[in-house]
XYZ file of C-alpha atoms in Angstrom:
671
model
C -23.538 -39.591 67.498
C -22.266 -36.186 66.491
C -25.614 -34.500 66.843
C -28.535 -35.532 69.086
C -31.427 -36.509 66.882
C -34.907 -35.470 67.895
C -37.754 -37.943 68.307
C -41.357 -36.678 68.546
C -43.634 -39.008 70.576
C -47.396 -38.523 70.016
C -49.345 -40.690 72.504
C -52.180 -40.080 74.932
C -50.990 -42.832 77.296
C -48.703 -41.456 80.060
C -47.227 -44.889 80.738
C -46.169 -45.324 77.140
C -44.733 -41.832 77.117
C -42.722 -42.474 80.298
C -41.306 -45.769 79.040
C -40.334 -44.340 75.651
C -38.780 -41.166 77.007
C -36.640 -43.120 79.469
C -35.357 -45.345 76.683
C -34.686 -42.372 74.407
C -32.650 -40.643 77.108
C -30.655 -43.786 77.559
C -30.000 -44.097 73.830
C -28.876 -40.459 73.584
C -31.830 -39.050 71.679
C -33.483 -35.713 72.306
C -37.252 -35.887 72.282
C -40.518 -33.945 72.231
C -43.834 -35.164 73.652
C -47.386 -34.508 72.426
C -50.464 -35.986 74.115
C -52.896 -35.587 71.200
C -52.941 -35.246 67.450
C -53.342 -31.462 67.206
C -50.398 -30.875 69.551
C -48.312 -33.405 67.649
C -48.885 -31.608 64.294
C -47.884 -28.211 65.786
C -44.733 -29.599 67.394
C -43.799 -31.420 64.196
C -44.082 -28.190 62.207
C -42.210 -26.099 64.798
C -39.589 -28.564 66.041
C -38.784 -30.383 62.789
C -38.062 -33.766 64.472
C -35.943 -36.391 62.718
C -38.561 -39.139 63.307
C -42.103 -39.380 64.765
C -43.492 -42.198 66.960
C -47.280 -41.891 66.462
C -49.975 -43.726 68.412
C -52.878 -44.763 66.174
C -55.787 -44.827 68.574
C -56.173 -41.542 70.422
C -59.220 -39.546 71.415
C -60.130 -36.751 69.046
C -57.791 -36.893 66.040
C -56.438 -40.439 65.633
C -53.043 -41.380 64.256
C -54.253 -41.978 60.705
C -55.610 -38.444 60.435
C -52.437 -36.971 61.996
C -50.336 -38.962 59.516
C -52.469 -37.737 56.645
C -52.102 -34.092 57.722
C -48.330 -34.387 58.224
C -47.926 -35.968 54.799
C -50.030 -33.205 53.270
C -47.804 -30.474 54.710
C -44.629 -29.687 52.660
C -42.756 -28.880 55.901
C -43.329 -32.357 57.402
C -43.843 -34.574 54.395
C -40.328 -36.095 54.574
C -40.293 -36.890 58.339
C -40.422 -40.724 58.885
C -43.528 -41.829 60.876
C -43.645 -45.100 62.874
C -47.086 -46.123 64.139
C -47.433 -47.353 67.749
C -50.298 -49.807 68.401
C -51.370 -52.712 70.593
C -53.818 -54.276 68.220
C -54.073 -53.550 64.517
C -55.669 -55.368 61.719
C -54.064 -56.129 58.444
C -56.367 -53.644 56.807
C -55.304 -50.833 59.134
C -51.656 -51.698 58.550
C -52.134 -51.311 54.843
C -54.115 -48.123 55.399
C -51.304 -46.661 57.519
C -48.618 -47.567 55.037
C -50.676 -46.067 52.228
C -50.927 -42.836 54.210
C -47.152 -42.656 54.423
C -46.110 -44.481 57.585
C -42.803 -46.259 57.303
C -43.241 -48.932 60.025
C -45.199 -50.269 63.024
C -44.094 -50.984 66.598
C -46.424 -53.220 68.554
C -47.147 -52.629 72.239
C -45.935 -53.691 74.682
C -42.558 -52.395 73.490
C -39.351 -54.293 73.235
C -36.627 -51.716 73.797
C -34.142 -53.329 71.380
C -36.825 -53.526 68.692
C -37.776 -49.884 69.219
C -34.114 -48.767 69.004
C -33.449 -50.937 65.987
C -36.457 -49.638 64.092
C -35.723 -46.012 65.010
C -32.078 -46.317 63.896
C -32.988 -48.174 60.718
C -35.508 -45.566 59.613
C -33.240 -42.687 60.641
C -30.502 -44.239 58.488
C -32.967 -44.802 55.660
C -34.049 -41.168 55.962
C -30.419 -40.013 56.065
C -29.630 -42.052 52.974
C -32.752 -40.721 51.318
C -31.679 -37.136 52.039
C -28.162 -37.891 50.829
C -29.539 -39.429 47.678
C -31.820 -36.451 47.143
C -28.851 -34.113 47.641
C -26.799 -36.124 45.177
C -29.697 -36.183 42.760
C -30.053 -32.428 43.149
C -26.337 -31.985 42.492
C -26.549 -34.282 39.498
C -29.531 -32.350 38.216
C -27.662 -29.086 38.789
C -24.599 -30.448 37.041
C -26.742 -31.724 34.219
C -28.375 -28.346 33.966
C -24.995 -26.628 33.903
C -23.699 -29.124 31.397
C -26.695 -28.539 29.186
C -26.140 -24.808 29.545
C -22.456 -25.229 28.696
C -23.361 -27.356 25.696
C -25.780 -24.683 24.546
C -23.139 -22.015 25.068
C -20.534 -23.990 23.160
C -22.968 -24.639 20.380
C -23.771 -20.932 20.286
C -20.071 -20.072 20.239
C -19.395 -22.641 17.531
C -22.283 -21.295 15.480
C -21.069 -17.754 16.053
C -17.521 -18.733 15.102
C -18.805 -20.401 11.963
C -20.839 -17.293 11.194
C -17.877 -15.027 11.859
C -15.590 -17.252 9.842
C -18.045 -17.138 6.973
C -18.331 -13.368 7.367
C -14.527 -12.967 7.539
C -14.069 -15.265 4.558
C -16.618 -13.251 2.624
C -15.042 -9.950 3.647
C -11.554 -11.265 2.904
C -12.284 -12.904 -0.422
C -14.622 -10.296 -1.875
C -13.232 -7.084 -0.359
C -12.051 -4.490 -2.873
C -8.818 -3.848 -0.945
C -5.846 -6.213 -1.469
C -5.512 -8.504 1.568
C -2.979 -11.214 2.423
C -2.254 -13.528 5.375
C 1.439 -14.003 6.196
C 3.282 -16.533 8.359
C 5.533 -14.302 10.504
C 8.444 -16.726 10.871
C 8.991 -17.315 7.168
C 7.152 -14.443 5.504
C 5.186 -16.963 3.453
C 1.925 -15.696 1.986
C -0.561 -18.439 2.850
C -3.717 -16.646 1.762
C -4.539 -13.844 -0.680
C -7.814 -12.406 -1.913
C -8.822 -11.684 -5.488
C -8.168 -7.964 -5.046
C -4.545 -8.735 -4.125
C -4.202 -10.984 -7.180
C -5.630 -8.251 -9.411
C -3.375 -5.597 -7.880
C -0.097 -7.515 -8.098
C -0.934 -9.162 -11.432
C -0.515 -12.735 -10.173
C -3.128 -15.447 -9.782
C -4.241 -16.273 -6.232
C -2.409 -19.604 -6.496
C 0.812 -17.849 -7.533
C 0.579 -15.337 -4.681
C -0.111 -18.046 -2.089
C 3.145 -19.756 -3.043
C 5.310 -16.623 -2.677
C 7.270 -14.995 0.124
C 6.531 -11.404 1.056
C 10.164 -10.613 0.166
C 9.335 -11.497 -3.461
C 7.193 -8.350 -3.725
C 8.558 -6.104 -0.948
C 11.599 -4.182 -2.234
C 13.112 -3.622 1.213
C 15.994 -5.762 2.498
C 15.231 -8.964 4.419
C 16.452 -7.337 7.646
C 14.007 -4.445 7.254
C 11.137 -6.767 6.286
C 11.531 -9.113 9.253
C 12.143 -6.261 11.655
C 8.811 -4.810 10.487
C 7.131 -8.235 10.896
C 8.492 -8.462 14.451
C 7.085 -5.019 15.287
C 3.713 -5.941 13.786
C 3.456 -9.241 15.693
C 4.193 -7.483 18.994
C 1.837 -4.591 18.069
C 4.674 -2.070 18.435
C 3.774 -0.708 15.008
C 0.931 -1.688 12.688
C 1.283 0.707 9.739
C 4.255 0.576 7.385
C 5.276 2.276 4.154
C 6.963 0.077 1.541
C 7.659 -0.206 -2.159
C 6.043 -3.288 -3.705
C 6.902 -4.791 -7.069
C 4.094 -5.899 -9.388
C 4.359 -8.858 -11.764
C 4.963 -6.489 -14.703
C 7.990 -5.018 -12.902
C 6.335 -1.747 -11.894
C 7.288 -0.458 -8.451
C 4.426 1.059 -6.449
C 4.364 2.907 -3.130
C 2.089 1.135 -0.637
C 0.886 1.616 2.924
C 0.449 -1.713 4.717
C -1.913 -1.964 7.693
C -1.135 -5.237 9.475
C -2.196 -6.889 12.751
C -1.628 -10.314 14.345
C -4.593 -12.724 14.453
C -4.780 -16.154 16.235
C -4.312 -19.226 14.031
C -4.117 -22.845 15.286
C -2.340 -21.929 18.489
C -0.023 -19.490 16.722
C -0.381 -16.172 14.933
C -0.758 -14.881 11.409
C -0.296 -11.340 10.124
C -3.457 -10.047 8.492
C -2.339 -7.318 6.098
C -4.356 -4.808 4.075
C -2.476 -3.047 1.265
C -3.313 0.502 0.153
C -1.623 1.940 -2.938
C -0.243 5.386 -2.077
C 1.650 6.088 -5.308
C -0.811 8.679 -6.607
C -1.187 10.209 -3.157
C 2.580 10.526 -2.774
C 2.857 12.076 -6.223
C 0.114 14.530 -5.266
C 1.859 15.246 -1.960
C 5.142 15.778 -3.790
C 3.471 18.155 -6.246
C 1.774 19.948 -3.369
C 5.099 20.205 -1.564
C 6.772 21.520 -4.708
C 3.927 24.003 -5.181
C 4.260 25.168 -1.578
C 8.027 25.464 -1.983
C 7.511 27.360 -5.228
C 5.027 29.705 -3.543
C 7.453 30.142 -0.682
C 10.221 30.999 -3.122
C 7.908 33.464 -4.864
C 6.983 35.053 -1.557
C 10.655 35.127 -0.622
C 11.504 36.734 -3.953
C 8.714 39.305 -3.554
C 9.852 40.100 -0.032
C 13.473 40.260 -1.129
C 12.423 42.444 -4.047
C 10.685 44.923 -1.783
C 13.640 44.954 0.567
C 16.177 45.239 -2.266
C 14.189 48.055 -3.857
C 14.014 49.954 -0.578
C 17.704 49.400 0.178
C 18.651 50.337 -3.377
C 16.700 53.592 -3.108
C 18.485 54.698 0.072
C 21.835 53.237 -0.974
C 21.763 54.823 -4.412
C 20.733 58.215 -3.044
C 23.751 58.360 -0.747
C 26.013 56.707 -3.303
C 25.020 59.422 -5.766
C 26.343 62.053 -3.365
C 29.622 60.124 -3.079
C 30.100 59.624 -6.840
C 29.031 63.189 -7.618
C 31.524 64.707 -5.229
C 34.259 62.352 -6.413
C 33.529 63.242 -10.042
C 33.790 66.975 -9.377
C 36.872 66.491 -7.225
C 38.581 64.559 -10.040
C 37.780 67.372 -12.467
C 39.264 69.929 -10.104
C 42.492 68.006 -9.383
C 45.361 68.378 -11.880
C 46.261 65.278 -13.876
C 49.654 64.961 -12.228
C 48.394 65.400 -8.648
C 49.206 62.323 -6.437
C 45.727 62.326 -4.918
C 44.033 62.050 -8.346
C 44.788 58.306 -8.495
C 43.176 57.827 -5.053
C 40.078 59.701 -6.156
C 39.792 57.607 -9.325
C 40.122 54.379 -7.267
C 37.428 55.619 -4.896
C 35.183 56.426 -7.870
C 35.713 52.951 -9.369
C 34.846 51.326 -6.022
C 31.699 53.448 -5.746
C 30.644 52.488 -9.273
C 31.283 48.809 -8.494
C 29.038 49.215 -5.447
C 26.337 50.566 -7.720
C 26.870 47.524 -9.965
C 26.244 45.184 -7.022
C 22.957 46.931 -6.313
C 22.032 46.619 -9.973
C 22.982 42.940 -10.036
C 20.672 42.190 -7.125
C 17.820 43.925 -8.929
C 18.675 41.976 -12.079
C 18.429 38.683 -10.146
C 15.019 39.752 -8.885
C 13.864 40.576 -12.426
C 13.423 44.252 -11.598
C 15.432 45.646 -14.476
C 13.922 46.373 -17.866
C 16.049 46.162 -21.010
C 15.077 46.180 -24.643
C 15.330 42.743 -26.253
C 16.087 42.278 -29.922
C 16.848 39.492 -32.341
C 20.411 38.407 -31.529
C 22.469 35.793 -33.369
C 24.218 34.165 -30.397
C 26.676 32.337 -32.695
C 27.853 35.597 -34.237
C 27.771 37.266 -30.800
C 30.104 34.616 -29.315
C 32.411 34.790 -32.350
C 32.709 38.594 -32.131
C 33.201 38.664 -28.345
C 35.429 35.599 -27.940
C 38.552 37.664 -27.356
C 36.750 39.595 -24.599
C 35.735 36.342 -22.902
C 39.267 34.925 -23.174
C 40.859 38.052 -21.726
C 39.356 37.295 -18.327
C 40.714 33.722 -18.279
C 43.711 32.907 -16.135
C 46.787 30.969 -17.211
C 46.695 27.181 -17.766
C 43.036 27.304 -18.806
C 42.321 26.377 -22.422
C 39.152 27.210 -24.346
C 37.706 24.965 -27.030
C 35.219 26.683 -29.339
C 32.553 24.932 -31.375
C 30.476 27.535 -33.224
C 28.331 26.428 -36.197
C 28.166 28.274 -39.498
C 24.414 28.726 -39.344
C 22.636 31.448 -37.338
C 21.079 30.751 -33.940
C 18.831 33.770 -33.414
C 17.088 34.442 -30.081
C 15.403 37.428 -28.414
C 17.996 38.900 -26.073
C 19.994 41.983 -25.202
C 23.630 42.130 -26.255
C 24.798 44.071 -23.201
C 23.212 41.654 -20.768
C 24.413 38.705 -22.863
C 27.952 39.962 -22.241
C 27.190 39.862 -18.509
C 25.971 36.293 -18.829
C 29.093 35.141 -20.690
C 31.396 36.950 -18.270
C 29.804 35.218 -15.266
C 29.704 31.789 -16.984
C 33.403 31.976 -17.850
C 34.285 33.239 -14.361
C 32.330 30.371 -12.817
C 34.073 27.836 -15.086
C 37.508 29.234 -14.209
C 36.836 29.079 -10.467
C 35.846 25.407 -10.741
C 39.438 24.469 -11.706
C 40.917 21.402 -10.031
C 44.690 21.402 -9.730
C 46.735 23.499 -12.124
C 44.729 23.233 -15.331
C 41.169 23.327 -16.631
C 39.468 22.990 -20.000
C 36.518 25.176 -20.988
C 34.288 24.512 -23.988
C 32.028 27.085 -25.667
C 29.393 26.290 -28.232
C 26.034 27.328 -29.640
C 23.298 25.167 -31.119
C 19.566 24.593 -31.438
C 18.249 21.917 -29.032
C 14.957 20.079 -28.848
C 13.083 20.235 -25.541
C 13.227 16.415 -25.375
C 17.058 16.620 -25.305
C 17.120 18.660 -22.097
C 14.025 17.496 -20.202
C 16.013 15.205 -17.867
C 18.591 17.818 -16.886
C 18.457 20.056 -13.837
C 16.299 22.957 -15.043
C 16.224 26.433 -13.508
C 14.192 28.328 -12.417
C 12.983 25.299 -10.451
C 9.564 24.127 -11.552
C 9.911 25.593 -15.045
C 8.080 23.863 -17.873
C 9.530 23.460 -21.349
C 7.124 25.724 -23.206
C 9.085 25.684 -26.497
C 9.739 22.759 -28.848
C 13.177 24.161 -29.708
C 15.578 26.519 -27.973
C 18.622 28.495 -29.011
C 21.414 27.436 -26.699
C 24.774 28.779 -25.510
C 26.700 25.968 -23.836
C 29.671 26.502 -21.510
C 31.238 23.389 -19.987
C 34.325 22.807 -17.879
C 36.458 19.965 -16.545
C 36.453 21.340 -13.026
C 35.340 20.102 -9.618
C 31.653 19.630 -10.466
C 28.604 20.229 -8.265
C 27.277 17.893 -5.557
C 23.632 16.820 -5.517
C 23.132 18.622 -2.195
C 24.392 21.908 -3.658
C 22.692 21.665 -7.071
C 19.398 23.298 -6.010
C 21.265 26.182 -4.311
C 23.739 27.249 -7.015
C 21.546 30.114 -8.272
C 20.823 31.502 -4.803
C 22.357 34.953 -4.272
C 25.789 34.789 -2.616
C 25.791 30.988 -2.446
C 29.339 29.790 -3.082
C 31.531 26.814 -2.266
C 34.628 28.979 -2.601
C 34.812 31.834 -0.132
C 32.450 34.387 1.398
C 31.686 37.454 -0.698
C 31.251 35.684 -4.028
C 28.260 33.907 -5.548
C 26.189 36.640 -7.199
C 27.148 35.882 -10.818
C 24.936 32.835 -11.401
C 22.048 34.567 -9.640
C 22.351 37.459 -12.096
C 22.407 35.045 -15.054
C 19.199 33.411 -13.830
C 17.469 36.796 -13.407
C 18.387 37.880 -16.937
C 17.455 34.558 -18.578
C 14.175 34.461 -16.671
C 13.271 37.951 -17.899
C 13.800 36.690 -21.493
C 11.460 33.720 -20.952
C 14.365 31.278 -21.065
C 15.726 28.524 -18.854
C 19.112 27.291 -17.694
C 19.929 23.564 -17.852
C 22.742 22.208 -15.700
C 24.455 18.847 -15.880
C 27.252 18.087 -13.454
C 29.088 15.242 -11.799
C 31.277 15.735 -8.759
C 34.981 15.813 -9.736
C 34.085 15.459 -13.429
C 33.081 18.991 -14.389
C 29.867 20.861 -15.207
C 27.866 21.965 -18.226
C 25.689 25.106 -18.215
C 23.225 25.565 -21.092
C 21.466 28.916 -21.461
C 18.352 28.040 -23.482
C 16.314 30.873 -24.993
C 13.208 30.892 -27.220
C 14.133 31.221 -30.882
C 13.408 34.546 -32.538
C 11.229 34.725 -35.664
C 12.992 37.901 -36.802
C 16.428 38.475 -38.282
C 19.451 39.540 -36.305
C 20.078 43.258 -36.427
C 23.313 45.151 -35.957
C 23.650 47.540 -33.049
C 24.409 51.157 -33.827
C 25.297 53.918 -31.476
C 22.850 56.765 -31.235
C 24.250 60.285 -31.287
C 22.989 63.111 -29.132
C 22.670 66.809 -29.480
C 24.773 69.153 -27.375
C 22.953 71.582 -25.170
C 23.317 75.178 -26.143
C 24.696 76.702 -22.984
C 24.855 80.230 -24.400
C 21.220 80.689 -23.520
C 21.120 79.423 -19.966
C 18.026 77.300 -19.296
C 16.443 77.170 -15.854
C 15.803 73.805 -14.165
C 13.246 73.265 -11.376
C 14.994 70.708 -9.131
C 12.730 68.825 -6.676
C 14.580 66.588 -4.157
C 13.793 65.953 -0.495
C 17.305 64.727 0.452
C 19.422 67.796 1.238
C 22.749 66.257 0.210
C 21.337 64.913 -3.068
C 19.660 68.241 -3.838
C 22.860 70.211 -3.179
C 24.934 67.752 -5.248
C 22.572 67.936 -8.227
C 22.382 71.725 -7.925
C 26.175 71.946 -8.238
C 26.227 69.583 -11.239
C 23.512 71.516 -13.051
C 25.258 74.839 -12.522
C 28.527 73.333 -13.810
C 26.617 72.183 -16.889
C 25.540 75.774 -17.424
C 21.991 75.744 -16.067
C 20.254 78.012 -13.627
C 18.554 76.097 -10.805
C 15.405 76.645 -8.769
C 15.680 74.108 -5.889
C 12.663 72.746 -3.974
C 12.713 70.394 -0.967
C 9.306 68.813 -1.666
C 6.429 68.676 -4.138
C 4.289 71.381 -2.529
C 7.185 73.844 -2.523
C 7.943 72.969 -6.168
C 4.346 73.697 -7.264
C 4.399 77.090 -5.535
C 7.778 77.985 -7.083
C 6.647 76.866 -10.544
C 3.462 78.942 -10.249
C 5.641 82.050 -9.729
C 8.436 81.242 -12.235
C 6.797 79.000 -14.857
C 7.693 81.325 -17.714
C 11.419 81.059 -16.972
C 11.607 77.330 -16.119
C 12.589 75.102 -19.073
C 12.605 71.644 -17.477
C 11.562 69.776 -14.342
C 13.827 67.270 -12.530
C 11.943 65.560 -9.701
C 12.690 62.709 -7.350
C 10.056 59.960 -7.227
C 9.760 59.187 -3.495
C 9.180 62.220 -1.317
C 7.138 62.976 1.799
C 3.759 64.571 1.140
C 3.068 64.441 -2.584
C 5.460 62.255 -4.609
C 7.130 62.845 -7.978
C 4.141 61.622 -10.048
C 1.731 63.964 -8.293
C 4.195 66.828 -8.530
C 4.565 66.267 -12.305
C 0.787 66.064 -12.766
C 0.151 69.336 -10.852
C 2.893 71.231 -12.701
C 1.626 70.064 -16.089
C -1.785 71.425 -15.167
C -0.039 74.812 -15.152
C 2.190 74.163 -18.188
C 1.209 70.972 -20.093
C 4.329 70.716 -22.265
C 6.998 71.170 -19.613
C 9.815 68.582 -20.217
C 10.476 66.345 -17.186
C 13.140 63.978 -15.885
C 12.100 61.505 -13.159
C 14.923 60.307 -10.861
C 14.926 57.527 -8.303
C 17.144 55.180 -6.371
C 14.617 52.478 -7.298
C 15.088 50.548 -10.523
C 13.268 51.771 -13.627
C 10.799 48.827 -13.643
C 9.520 49.675 -10.170
C 9.658 53.431 -10.604
C 7.815 53.562 -13.934
C 5.174 50.979 -13.048
C 1.582 52.028 -12.497
C -0.935 53.872 -14.613
C 0.105 57.499 -14.314
C -1.436 59.881 -16.859
C 1.543 62.219 -17.029
C 4.839 60.579 -18.057
C 8.354 62.051 -17.975
C 10.502 62.305 -21.092
C 13.388 60.529 -19.344
C 13.978 58.270 -16.326
C 17.357 58.779 -14.614
C 18.528 56.097 -12.203
C 20.599 57.057 -9.160
C 23.517 57.191 -8.783
C 24.218 59.017 -12.043
C 27.214 60.930 -13.323
C 27.341 64.437 -14.645
C 27.483 63.018 -18.182
C 24.355 60.921 -17.486
C 22.602 64.039 -16.219
C 23.660 66.007 -19.285
C 22.414 63.296 -21.685
C 19.120 63.013 -19.806
C 18.526 66.749 -20.087
C 19.421 66.695 -23.792
C 16.862 63.913 -24.364
C 14.203 65.696 -22.319
C 14.705 69.138 -23.857
C 15.087 67.919 -27.463
C 12.666 64.945 -27.313
C 10.369 66.441 -29.890
C 12.987 68.400 -31.755
């Protein structure tokens, strides 16, 4: 016996107690003794015996009452009770059993019988407890099983509800949705929105592979599927083909979902074609704005540089001009001075070309027949062409009249022919020249400059110069009109930029078509003129009468420029009153206004500028002739709403002849 079991003996007879306790010791039981009913109940509650031997007939509370109380108490209700008695009627036996006793032992005791009955009822009680434990476990398991069944039913119901919800969302959602088998790319499910978008029926879509609509290569498609399945990337940009053949830009949001032990890709398709077009337009607009800002900034810089550059260049050319006049024709140094003068004038041309590109030069446009212009100037164009370059001319008999300026048109043709010559591959090159009228629909697919230009005219007058040279790459095409961009060698690349500036100022466009190693075609397209072409005539000018010396008020803040102009004016036969600024000029004019015939003033000066100086002097003498000079271009210098205007604008650097002509125009403007 692993554990000593406790027997509670309740008997008022000492002899019985002695006999029973001796036997219990012998059998290995532990025991408790109570000599009356009240004591027996207390010890049963406190000691929790495994079995109770209870005498029936005791003074005070008898065994039946003790049994009743023990069976009424939850703490003792399960303890087996064996009645001890010497004489008992059948009625009392039944009464005891009804009260909950499990057996009777009749006195005098037989030790074997007592042991056998105790062991039997202890075993019965043990089995009862075991059975109760098992029943409790079964009940607990049943309860858990019922709970699990309820949970599973809830989950199944929830899954059914979610499936119904997903099916509803999938089938009736406005966004195209498809389910794809990752291994094969097979579309196993598509919603109505997908069918409507792609133009197929649902049945047709569900029999297709994703590669049937995705325009990427199979390697790219399955690499994207692999990334989506592993959640490395879940958003992709593709081009999808619709049933009608249209290619659309799409953004695919895709994620893996469980499916019968495997995975499917659940994909939602968003059309991004319009968005991409809008983004492209926005990008082009931003680039256009950036180019405009760049041009404005470059214009300000070029204007400022030109002002300073032309001021100092004027001093150089003026001194060279006077030195050449002073040197005898046969003097060796005369040739050097002439070369220096030519270089200085070419420098001034470069400054002017930059301003032309920026659209900061103003020239008078007139109706010009470009066919007749090309015919009359063909020999001039050909004179600049090198050997082994042939020119094919295709000029129609009819007029092609546009609004342009003949002088600047000569610049355009010179630069176009130079560009064609420099494109030569090998030893020879062919150049073609032609004029015609083109419809806007004929040129809409060409590369059009300035970038972003719209074809505002239905028809254009066109000068076309093409060559069989090296052509232009796609990467270089958008840069060919940038100043100083060249594929040849550093220091070139301003010619095309000048052409663009001139054409832009006329409201025209330039169309370019080129293929690498197959030559290029440049088309200068200008709005047609409604007027007739007019012939240019040279205007004469009146000579200044130097017998009566006129006095010039010269206002210039740069010392070297002022001294140079002073010398020129005196050589031309004028008297000069020099002033270093506007305030000094006003004071001098107030004292000498009766003797001063004309005002020459620089535009940009510290303190009050040339406009303010002119306005203040004309308050003193309203009709005083004036010449405004500046290193800035005429467009910038003459802009603004100034009440007083000069008779002539003279751009620096200028020659002595330019100065003479300007003074003639100013002094004899109203003559």
